[in-house]
PDB file of C-alpha atoms in Angstrom:
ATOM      1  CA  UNK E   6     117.310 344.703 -47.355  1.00 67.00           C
ATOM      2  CA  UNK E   7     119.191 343.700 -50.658  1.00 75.00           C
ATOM      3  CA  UNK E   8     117.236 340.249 -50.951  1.00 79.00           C
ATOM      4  CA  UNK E   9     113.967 342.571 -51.020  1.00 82.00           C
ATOM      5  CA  UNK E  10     115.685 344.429 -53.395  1.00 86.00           C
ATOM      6  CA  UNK E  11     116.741 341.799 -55.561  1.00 84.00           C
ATOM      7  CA  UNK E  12     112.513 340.789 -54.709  1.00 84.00           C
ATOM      8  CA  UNK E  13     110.991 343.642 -56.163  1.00 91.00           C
ATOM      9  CA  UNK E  14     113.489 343.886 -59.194  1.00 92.00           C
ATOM     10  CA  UNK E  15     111.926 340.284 -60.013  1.00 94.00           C
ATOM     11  CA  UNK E  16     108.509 340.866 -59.497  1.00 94.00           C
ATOM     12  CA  UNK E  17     109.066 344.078 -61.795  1.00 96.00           C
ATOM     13  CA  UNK E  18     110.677 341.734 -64.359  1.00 97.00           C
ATOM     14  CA  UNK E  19     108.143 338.913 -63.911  1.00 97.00           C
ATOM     15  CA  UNK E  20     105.132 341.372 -64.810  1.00 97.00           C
ATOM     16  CA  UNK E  21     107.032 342.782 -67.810  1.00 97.00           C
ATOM     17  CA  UNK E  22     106.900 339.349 -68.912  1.00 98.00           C
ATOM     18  CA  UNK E  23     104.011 338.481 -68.651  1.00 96.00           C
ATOM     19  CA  UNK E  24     102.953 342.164 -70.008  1.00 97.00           C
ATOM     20  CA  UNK E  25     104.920 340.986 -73.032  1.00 97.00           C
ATOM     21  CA  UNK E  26     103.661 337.709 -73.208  1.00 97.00           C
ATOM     22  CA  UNK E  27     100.617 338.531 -73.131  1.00 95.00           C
ATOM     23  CA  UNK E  28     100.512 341.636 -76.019  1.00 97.00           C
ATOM     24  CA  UNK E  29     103.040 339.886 -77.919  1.00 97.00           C
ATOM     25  CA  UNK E  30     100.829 339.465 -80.877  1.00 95.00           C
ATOM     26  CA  UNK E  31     100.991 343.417 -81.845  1.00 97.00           C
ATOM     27  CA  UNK E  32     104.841 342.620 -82.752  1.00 97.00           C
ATOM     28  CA  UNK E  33     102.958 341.362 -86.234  1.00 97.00           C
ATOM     29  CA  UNK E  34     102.504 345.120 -86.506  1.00 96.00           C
ATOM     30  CA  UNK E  35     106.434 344.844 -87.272  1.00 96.00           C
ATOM     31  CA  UNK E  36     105.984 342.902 -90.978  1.00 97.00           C
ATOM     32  CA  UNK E  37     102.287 343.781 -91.317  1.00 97.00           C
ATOM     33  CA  UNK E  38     103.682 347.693 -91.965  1.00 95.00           C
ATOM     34  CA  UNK E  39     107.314 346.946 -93.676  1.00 95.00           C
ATOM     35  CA  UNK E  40     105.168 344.994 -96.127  1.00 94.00           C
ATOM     36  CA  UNK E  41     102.186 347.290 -96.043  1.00 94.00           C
ATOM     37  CA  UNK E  42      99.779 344.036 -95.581  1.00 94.00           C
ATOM     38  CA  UNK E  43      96.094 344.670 -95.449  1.00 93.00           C
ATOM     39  CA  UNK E  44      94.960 343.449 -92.118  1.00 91.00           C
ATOM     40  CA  UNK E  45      91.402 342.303 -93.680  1.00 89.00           C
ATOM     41  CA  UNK E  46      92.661 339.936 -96.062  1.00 92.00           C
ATOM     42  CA  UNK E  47      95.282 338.038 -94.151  1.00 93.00           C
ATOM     43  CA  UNK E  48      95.387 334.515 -95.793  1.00 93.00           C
ATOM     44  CA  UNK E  49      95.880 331.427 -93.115  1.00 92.00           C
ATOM     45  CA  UNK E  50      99.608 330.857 -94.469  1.00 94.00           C
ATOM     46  CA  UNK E  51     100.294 334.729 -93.547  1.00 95.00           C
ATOM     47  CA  UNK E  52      98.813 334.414 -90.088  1.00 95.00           C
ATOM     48  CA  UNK E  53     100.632 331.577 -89.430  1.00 95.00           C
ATOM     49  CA  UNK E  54     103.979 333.554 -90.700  1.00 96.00           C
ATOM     50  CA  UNK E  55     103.355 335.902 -88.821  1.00 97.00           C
ATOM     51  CA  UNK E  56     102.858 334.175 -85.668  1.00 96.00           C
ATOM     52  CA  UNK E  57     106.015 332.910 -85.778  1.00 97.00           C
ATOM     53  CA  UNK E  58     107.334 335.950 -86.733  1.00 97.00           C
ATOM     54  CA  UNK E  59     106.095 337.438 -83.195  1.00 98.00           C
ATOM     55  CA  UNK E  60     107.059 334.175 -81.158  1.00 98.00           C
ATOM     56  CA  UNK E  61     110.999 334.341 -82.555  1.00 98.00           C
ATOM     57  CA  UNK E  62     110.886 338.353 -81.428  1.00 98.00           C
ATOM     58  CA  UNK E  63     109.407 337.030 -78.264  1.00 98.00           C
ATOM     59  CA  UNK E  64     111.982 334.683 -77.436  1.00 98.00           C
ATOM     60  CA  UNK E  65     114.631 336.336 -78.237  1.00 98.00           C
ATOM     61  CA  UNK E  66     113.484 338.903 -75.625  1.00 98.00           C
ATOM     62  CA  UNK E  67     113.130 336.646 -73.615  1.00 98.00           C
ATOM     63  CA  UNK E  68     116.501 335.155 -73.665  1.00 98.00           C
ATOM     64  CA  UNK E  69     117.695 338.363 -73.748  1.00 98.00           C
ATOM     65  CA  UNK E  70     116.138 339.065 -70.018  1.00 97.00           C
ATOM     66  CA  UNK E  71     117.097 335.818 -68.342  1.00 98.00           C
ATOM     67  CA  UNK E  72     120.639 334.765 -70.193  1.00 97.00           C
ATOM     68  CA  UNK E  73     122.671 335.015 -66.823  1.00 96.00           C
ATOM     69  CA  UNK E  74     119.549 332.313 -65.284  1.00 97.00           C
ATOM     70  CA  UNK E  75     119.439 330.399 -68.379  1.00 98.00           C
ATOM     71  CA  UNK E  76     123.371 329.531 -68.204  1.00 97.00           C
ATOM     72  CA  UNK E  77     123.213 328.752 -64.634  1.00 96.00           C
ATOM     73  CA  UNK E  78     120.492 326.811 -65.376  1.00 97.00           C
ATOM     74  CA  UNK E  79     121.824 324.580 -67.928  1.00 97.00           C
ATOM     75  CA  UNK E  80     125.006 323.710 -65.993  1.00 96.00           C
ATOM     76  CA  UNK E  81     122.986 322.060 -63.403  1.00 95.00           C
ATOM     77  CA  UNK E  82     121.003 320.333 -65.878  1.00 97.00           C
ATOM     78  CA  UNK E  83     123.938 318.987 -67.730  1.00 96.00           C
ATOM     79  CA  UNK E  84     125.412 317.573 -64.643  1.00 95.00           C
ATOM     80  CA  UNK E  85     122.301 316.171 -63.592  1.00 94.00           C
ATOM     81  CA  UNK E  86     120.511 315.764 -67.066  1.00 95.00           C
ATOM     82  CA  UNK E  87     119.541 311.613 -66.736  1.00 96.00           C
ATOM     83  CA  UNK E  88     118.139 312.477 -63.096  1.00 96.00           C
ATOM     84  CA  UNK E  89     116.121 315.577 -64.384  1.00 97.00           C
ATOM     85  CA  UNK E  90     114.678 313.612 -67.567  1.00 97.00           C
ATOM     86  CA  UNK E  91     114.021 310.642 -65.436  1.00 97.00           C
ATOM     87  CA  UNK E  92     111.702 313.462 -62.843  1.00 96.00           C
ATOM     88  CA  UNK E  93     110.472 315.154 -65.635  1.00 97.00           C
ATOM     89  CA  UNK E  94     108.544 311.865 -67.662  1.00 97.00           C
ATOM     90  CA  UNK E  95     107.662 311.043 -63.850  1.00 97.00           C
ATOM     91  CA  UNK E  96     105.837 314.459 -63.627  1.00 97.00           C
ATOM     92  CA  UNK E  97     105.005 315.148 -67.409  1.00 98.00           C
ATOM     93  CA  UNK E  98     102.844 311.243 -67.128  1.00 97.00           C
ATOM     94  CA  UNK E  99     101.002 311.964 -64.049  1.00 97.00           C
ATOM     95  CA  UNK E 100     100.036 315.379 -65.679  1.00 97.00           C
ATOM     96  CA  UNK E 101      99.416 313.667 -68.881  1.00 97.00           C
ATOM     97  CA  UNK E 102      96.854 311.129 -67.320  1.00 97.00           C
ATOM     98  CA  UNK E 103      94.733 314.301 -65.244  1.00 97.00           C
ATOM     99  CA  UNK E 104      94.858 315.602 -69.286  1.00 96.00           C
ATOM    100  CA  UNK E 105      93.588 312.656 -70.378  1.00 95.00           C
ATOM    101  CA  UNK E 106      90.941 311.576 -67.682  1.00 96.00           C
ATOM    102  CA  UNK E 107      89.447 315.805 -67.606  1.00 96.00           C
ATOM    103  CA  UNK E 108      89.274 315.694 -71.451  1.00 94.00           C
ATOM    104  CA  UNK E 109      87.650 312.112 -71.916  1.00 94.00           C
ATOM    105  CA  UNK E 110      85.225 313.623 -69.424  1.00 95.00           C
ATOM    106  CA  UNK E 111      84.452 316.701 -71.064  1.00 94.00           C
ATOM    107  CA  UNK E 112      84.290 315.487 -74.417  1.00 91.00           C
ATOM    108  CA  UNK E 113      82.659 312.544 -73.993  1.00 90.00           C
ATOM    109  CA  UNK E 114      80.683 312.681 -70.659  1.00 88.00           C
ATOM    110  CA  UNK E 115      79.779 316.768 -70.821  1.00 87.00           C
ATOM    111  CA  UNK E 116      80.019 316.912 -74.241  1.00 88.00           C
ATOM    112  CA  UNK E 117      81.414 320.023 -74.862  1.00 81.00           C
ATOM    113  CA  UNK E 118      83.001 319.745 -77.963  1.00 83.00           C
ATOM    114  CA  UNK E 119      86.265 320.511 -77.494  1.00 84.00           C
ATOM    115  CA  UNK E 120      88.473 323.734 -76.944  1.00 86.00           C
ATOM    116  CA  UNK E 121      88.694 326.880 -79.848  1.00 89.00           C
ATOM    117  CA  UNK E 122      91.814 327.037 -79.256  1.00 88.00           C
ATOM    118  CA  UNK E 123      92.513 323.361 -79.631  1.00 90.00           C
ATOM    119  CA  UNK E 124      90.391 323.693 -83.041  1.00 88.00           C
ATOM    120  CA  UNK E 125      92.784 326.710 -84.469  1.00 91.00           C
ATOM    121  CA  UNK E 126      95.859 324.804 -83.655  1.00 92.00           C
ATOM    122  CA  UNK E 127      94.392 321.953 -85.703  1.00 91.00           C
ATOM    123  CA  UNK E 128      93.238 324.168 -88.254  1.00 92.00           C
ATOM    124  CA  UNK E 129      96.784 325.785 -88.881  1.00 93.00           C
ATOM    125  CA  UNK E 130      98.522 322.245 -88.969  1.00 93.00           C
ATOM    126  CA  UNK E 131      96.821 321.565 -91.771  1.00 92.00           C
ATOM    127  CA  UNK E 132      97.853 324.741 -93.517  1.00 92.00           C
ATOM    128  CA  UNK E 133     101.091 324.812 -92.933  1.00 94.00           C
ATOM    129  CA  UNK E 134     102.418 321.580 -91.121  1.00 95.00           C
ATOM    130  CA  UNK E 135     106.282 321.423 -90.984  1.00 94.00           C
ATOM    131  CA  UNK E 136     105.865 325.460 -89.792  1.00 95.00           C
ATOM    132  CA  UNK E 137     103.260 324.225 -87.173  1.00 96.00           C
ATOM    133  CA  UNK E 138     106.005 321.750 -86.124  1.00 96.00           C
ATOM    134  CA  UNK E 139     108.182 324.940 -85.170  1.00 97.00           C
ATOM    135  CA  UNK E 140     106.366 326.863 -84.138  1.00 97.00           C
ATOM    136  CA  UNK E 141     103.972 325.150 -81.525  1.00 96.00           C
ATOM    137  CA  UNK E 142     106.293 322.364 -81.016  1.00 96.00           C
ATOM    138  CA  UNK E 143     109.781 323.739 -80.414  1.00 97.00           C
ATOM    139  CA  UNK E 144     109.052 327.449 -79.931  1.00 98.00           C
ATOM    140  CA  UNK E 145     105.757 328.112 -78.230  1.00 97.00           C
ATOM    141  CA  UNK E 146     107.003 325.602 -75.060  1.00 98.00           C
ATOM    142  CA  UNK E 147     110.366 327.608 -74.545  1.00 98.00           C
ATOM    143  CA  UNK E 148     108.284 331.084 -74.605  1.00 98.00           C
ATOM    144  CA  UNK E 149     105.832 329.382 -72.215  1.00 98.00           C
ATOM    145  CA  UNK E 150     108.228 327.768 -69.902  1.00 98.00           C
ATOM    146  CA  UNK E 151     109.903 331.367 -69.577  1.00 98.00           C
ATOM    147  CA  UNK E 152     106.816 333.004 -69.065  1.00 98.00           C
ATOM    148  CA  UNK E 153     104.807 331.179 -66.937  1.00 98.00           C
ATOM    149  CA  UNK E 154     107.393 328.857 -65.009  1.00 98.00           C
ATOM    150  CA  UNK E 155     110.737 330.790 -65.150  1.00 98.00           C
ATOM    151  CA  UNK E 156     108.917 334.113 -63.949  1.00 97.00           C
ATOM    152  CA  UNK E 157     106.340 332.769 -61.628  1.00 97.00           C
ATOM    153  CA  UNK E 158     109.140 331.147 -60.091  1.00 97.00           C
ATOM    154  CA  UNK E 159     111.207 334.186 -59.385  1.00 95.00           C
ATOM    155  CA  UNK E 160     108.172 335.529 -57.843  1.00 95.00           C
ATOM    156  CA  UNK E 161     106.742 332.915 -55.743  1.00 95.00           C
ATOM    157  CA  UNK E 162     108.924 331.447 -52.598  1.00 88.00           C
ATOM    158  CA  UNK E 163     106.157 329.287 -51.351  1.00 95.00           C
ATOM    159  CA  UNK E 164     106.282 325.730 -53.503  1.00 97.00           C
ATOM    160  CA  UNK E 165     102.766 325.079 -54.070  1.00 97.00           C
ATOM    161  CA  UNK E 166     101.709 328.924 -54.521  1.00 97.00           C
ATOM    162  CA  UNK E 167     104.126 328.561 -57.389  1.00 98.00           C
ATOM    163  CA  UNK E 168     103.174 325.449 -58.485  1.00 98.00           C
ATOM    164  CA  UNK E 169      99.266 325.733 -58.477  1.00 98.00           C
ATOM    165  CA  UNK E 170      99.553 329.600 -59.685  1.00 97.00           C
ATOM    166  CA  UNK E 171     101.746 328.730 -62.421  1.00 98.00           C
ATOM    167  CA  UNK E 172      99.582 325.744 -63.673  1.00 97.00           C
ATOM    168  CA  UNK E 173      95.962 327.617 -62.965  1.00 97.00           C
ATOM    169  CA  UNK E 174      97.280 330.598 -65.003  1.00 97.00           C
ATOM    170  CA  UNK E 175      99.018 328.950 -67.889  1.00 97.00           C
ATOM    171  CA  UNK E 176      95.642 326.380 -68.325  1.00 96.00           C
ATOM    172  CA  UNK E 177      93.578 329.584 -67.898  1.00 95.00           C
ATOM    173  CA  UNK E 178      95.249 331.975 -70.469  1.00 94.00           C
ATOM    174  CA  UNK E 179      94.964 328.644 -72.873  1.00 92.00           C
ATOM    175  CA  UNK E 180      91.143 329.223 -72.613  1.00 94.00           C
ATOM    176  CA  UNK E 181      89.472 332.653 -71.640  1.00 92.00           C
ATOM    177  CA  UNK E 182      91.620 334.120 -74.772  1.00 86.00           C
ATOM    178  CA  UNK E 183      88.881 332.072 -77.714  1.00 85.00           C
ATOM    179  CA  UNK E 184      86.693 330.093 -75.457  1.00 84.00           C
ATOM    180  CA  UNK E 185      83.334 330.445 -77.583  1.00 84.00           C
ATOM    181  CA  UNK E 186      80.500 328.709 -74.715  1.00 86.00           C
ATOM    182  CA  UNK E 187      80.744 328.977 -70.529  1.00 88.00           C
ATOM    183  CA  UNK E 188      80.956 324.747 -71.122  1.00 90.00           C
ATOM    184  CA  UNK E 189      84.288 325.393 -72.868  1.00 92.00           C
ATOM    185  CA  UNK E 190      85.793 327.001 -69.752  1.00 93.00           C
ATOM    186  CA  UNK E 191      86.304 323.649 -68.022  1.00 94.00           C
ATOM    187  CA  UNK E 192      88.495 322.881 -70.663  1.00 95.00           C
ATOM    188  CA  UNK E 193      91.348 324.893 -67.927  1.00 96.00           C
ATOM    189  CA  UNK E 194      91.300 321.734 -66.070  1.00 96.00           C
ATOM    190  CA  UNK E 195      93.362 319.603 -68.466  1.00 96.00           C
ATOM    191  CA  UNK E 196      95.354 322.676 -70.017  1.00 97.00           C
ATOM    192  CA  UNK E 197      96.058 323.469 -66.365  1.00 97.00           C
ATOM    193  CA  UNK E 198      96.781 319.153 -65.374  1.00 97.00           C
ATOM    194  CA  UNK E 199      99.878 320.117 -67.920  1.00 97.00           C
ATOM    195  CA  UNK E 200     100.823 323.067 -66.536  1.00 98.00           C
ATOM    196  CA  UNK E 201     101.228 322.131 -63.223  1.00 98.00           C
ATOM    197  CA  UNK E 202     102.849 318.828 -63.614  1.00 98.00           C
ATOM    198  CA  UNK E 203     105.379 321.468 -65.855  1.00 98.00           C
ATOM    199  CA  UNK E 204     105.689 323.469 -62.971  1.00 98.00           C
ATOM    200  CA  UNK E 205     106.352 320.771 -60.168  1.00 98.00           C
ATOM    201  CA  UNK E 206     109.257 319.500 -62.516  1.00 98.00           C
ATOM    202  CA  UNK E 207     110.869 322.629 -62.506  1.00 98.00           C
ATOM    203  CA  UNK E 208     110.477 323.039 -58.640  1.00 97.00           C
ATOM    204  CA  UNK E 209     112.022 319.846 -58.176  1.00 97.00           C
ATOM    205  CA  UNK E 210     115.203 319.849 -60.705  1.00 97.00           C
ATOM    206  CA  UNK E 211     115.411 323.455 -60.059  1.00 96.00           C
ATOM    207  CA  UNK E 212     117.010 324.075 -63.874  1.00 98.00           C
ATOM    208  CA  UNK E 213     114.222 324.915 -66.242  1.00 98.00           C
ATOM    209  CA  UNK E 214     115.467 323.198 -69.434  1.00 98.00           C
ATOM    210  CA  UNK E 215     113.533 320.310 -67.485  1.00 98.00           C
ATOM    211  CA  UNK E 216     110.646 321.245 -67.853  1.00 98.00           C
ATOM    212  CA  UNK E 217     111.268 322.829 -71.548  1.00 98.00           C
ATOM    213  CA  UNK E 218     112.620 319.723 -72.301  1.00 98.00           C
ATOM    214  CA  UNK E 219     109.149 317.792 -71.581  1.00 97.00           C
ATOM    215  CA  UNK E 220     107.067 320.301 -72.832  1.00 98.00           C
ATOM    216  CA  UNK E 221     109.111 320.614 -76.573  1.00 98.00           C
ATOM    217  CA  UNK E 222     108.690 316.716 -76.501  1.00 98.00           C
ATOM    218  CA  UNK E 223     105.196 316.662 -75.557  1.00 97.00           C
ATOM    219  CA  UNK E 224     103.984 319.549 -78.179  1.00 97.00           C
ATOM    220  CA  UNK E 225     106.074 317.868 -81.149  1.00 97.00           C
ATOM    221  CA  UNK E 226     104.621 314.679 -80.662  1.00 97.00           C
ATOM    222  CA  UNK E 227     101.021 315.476 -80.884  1.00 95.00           C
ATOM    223  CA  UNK E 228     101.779 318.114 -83.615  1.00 96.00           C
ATOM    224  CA  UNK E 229     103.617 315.105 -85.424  1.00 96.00           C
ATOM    225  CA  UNK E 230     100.632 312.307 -84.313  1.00 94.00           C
ATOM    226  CA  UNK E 231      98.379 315.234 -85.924  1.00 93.00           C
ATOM    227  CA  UNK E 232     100.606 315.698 -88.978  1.00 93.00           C
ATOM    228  CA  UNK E 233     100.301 312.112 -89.686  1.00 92.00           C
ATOM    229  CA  UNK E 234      97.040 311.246 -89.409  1.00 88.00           C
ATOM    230  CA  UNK E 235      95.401 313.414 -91.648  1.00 75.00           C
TER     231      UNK E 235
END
């Protein structure tokens, strides 16, 4: 009776984060009206500002809901940290190369000319590039790896319900949200290759600073690789 109790209190908490997650961009409200901003005439720098306005609310929230897990959490990966790194570039490289291949394939094969969201990202390292580092490389991962691994997890018992549900969902929400042509849908495919191989590193090291470990270090490179190429 108490572990269905202790269940339900998850699931409740798991769909309030995702709930949160997923309306998290009406926290902009919070600056928008202190500073009386006019909605209409948002520049790109302001947009960006206030993105990471909402994601620093958001994880803070966040950290806020699971600080008991996190601390637990981070004990076993200190003891364990070279054995969790070692599984997580094991993981994060076979997901990488289902990335890779599903991409190559739809951009070159289907031609489908990449993902909008993809094409945003791009657009606001170029505005503002060491806030883009931040923001989508150090911030974004931990609010994703709490959302979409941390509280699937505390849902899900069965380990490939979790895994496959957590990867399908995160690769999903990466796409539906600004996808522009049906083509661009496939485009889940490699969003979700990442998200699952993020997921099965978690299940496995069972401490999810793995897995926000590999994710912070895959996001800052390519922001970095994009940084430095233009």
């Amino acid at each position: 009776m108490k572990k269905r109790s202790i269940l339900i209190k998850k699931i409740i908490q798991s769909i309030f984060v995702f709930i949160l997650f997923y309306y998290s961009s009406y926290l902009q409200l919070i600056p928008i009206l202190l500073f009386n901003m006019d909605i209409e005439k948002l520049t790109s720098t302001q947009n960006i500002c206030l993105s990471l306005f909402s994601n620093i609310v958001l994880l803070l929230i966040l950290c806020k809901i699971y600080w008991k897990e996190l601390k637990a959490e981070w004990i076993n990966f200190r003891k364990n940290s070279l054995q969790n790194m070692d599984a997580a570039f094991r993981y994060w490289f076979l997901g990488l190369v289902g990335m890779a291949v599903s991409n190559i394939i739809l951009n070159f094969v289907l031609n489908a000319g990449g993902a909008t969201n993809e094409k945003m990202v791009q657009e606001m390292i170029t505005t503002l590039p060491i806030l883009m580092l931040i923001n989508a490389g150090i911030i974004a991962p931990i609010i994703e790896e709490l959302t979409f691994r941390k509280a699937f997890k505390n849902v899900f018992q069965n380990k490939w319900v979790f895994i496959l549900s957590s990867g399908l969902i995160f690769g999903g929400l990466h796409v539906i949200t600004s996808f522009s042509t049906p083509l661009e849908l496939l485009y889940i495919i490699p969003y979700s290759s990442l998200g699952i191989s993020f997921a099965y590193m978690y299940y496995k090291t069972n401490t999810i600073y793995t897995s926000i470990s590999m994710h912070i270090i895959h996001n800052t490179v390519l922001t970095l690789l994009s940084i430095l190429t233009r």
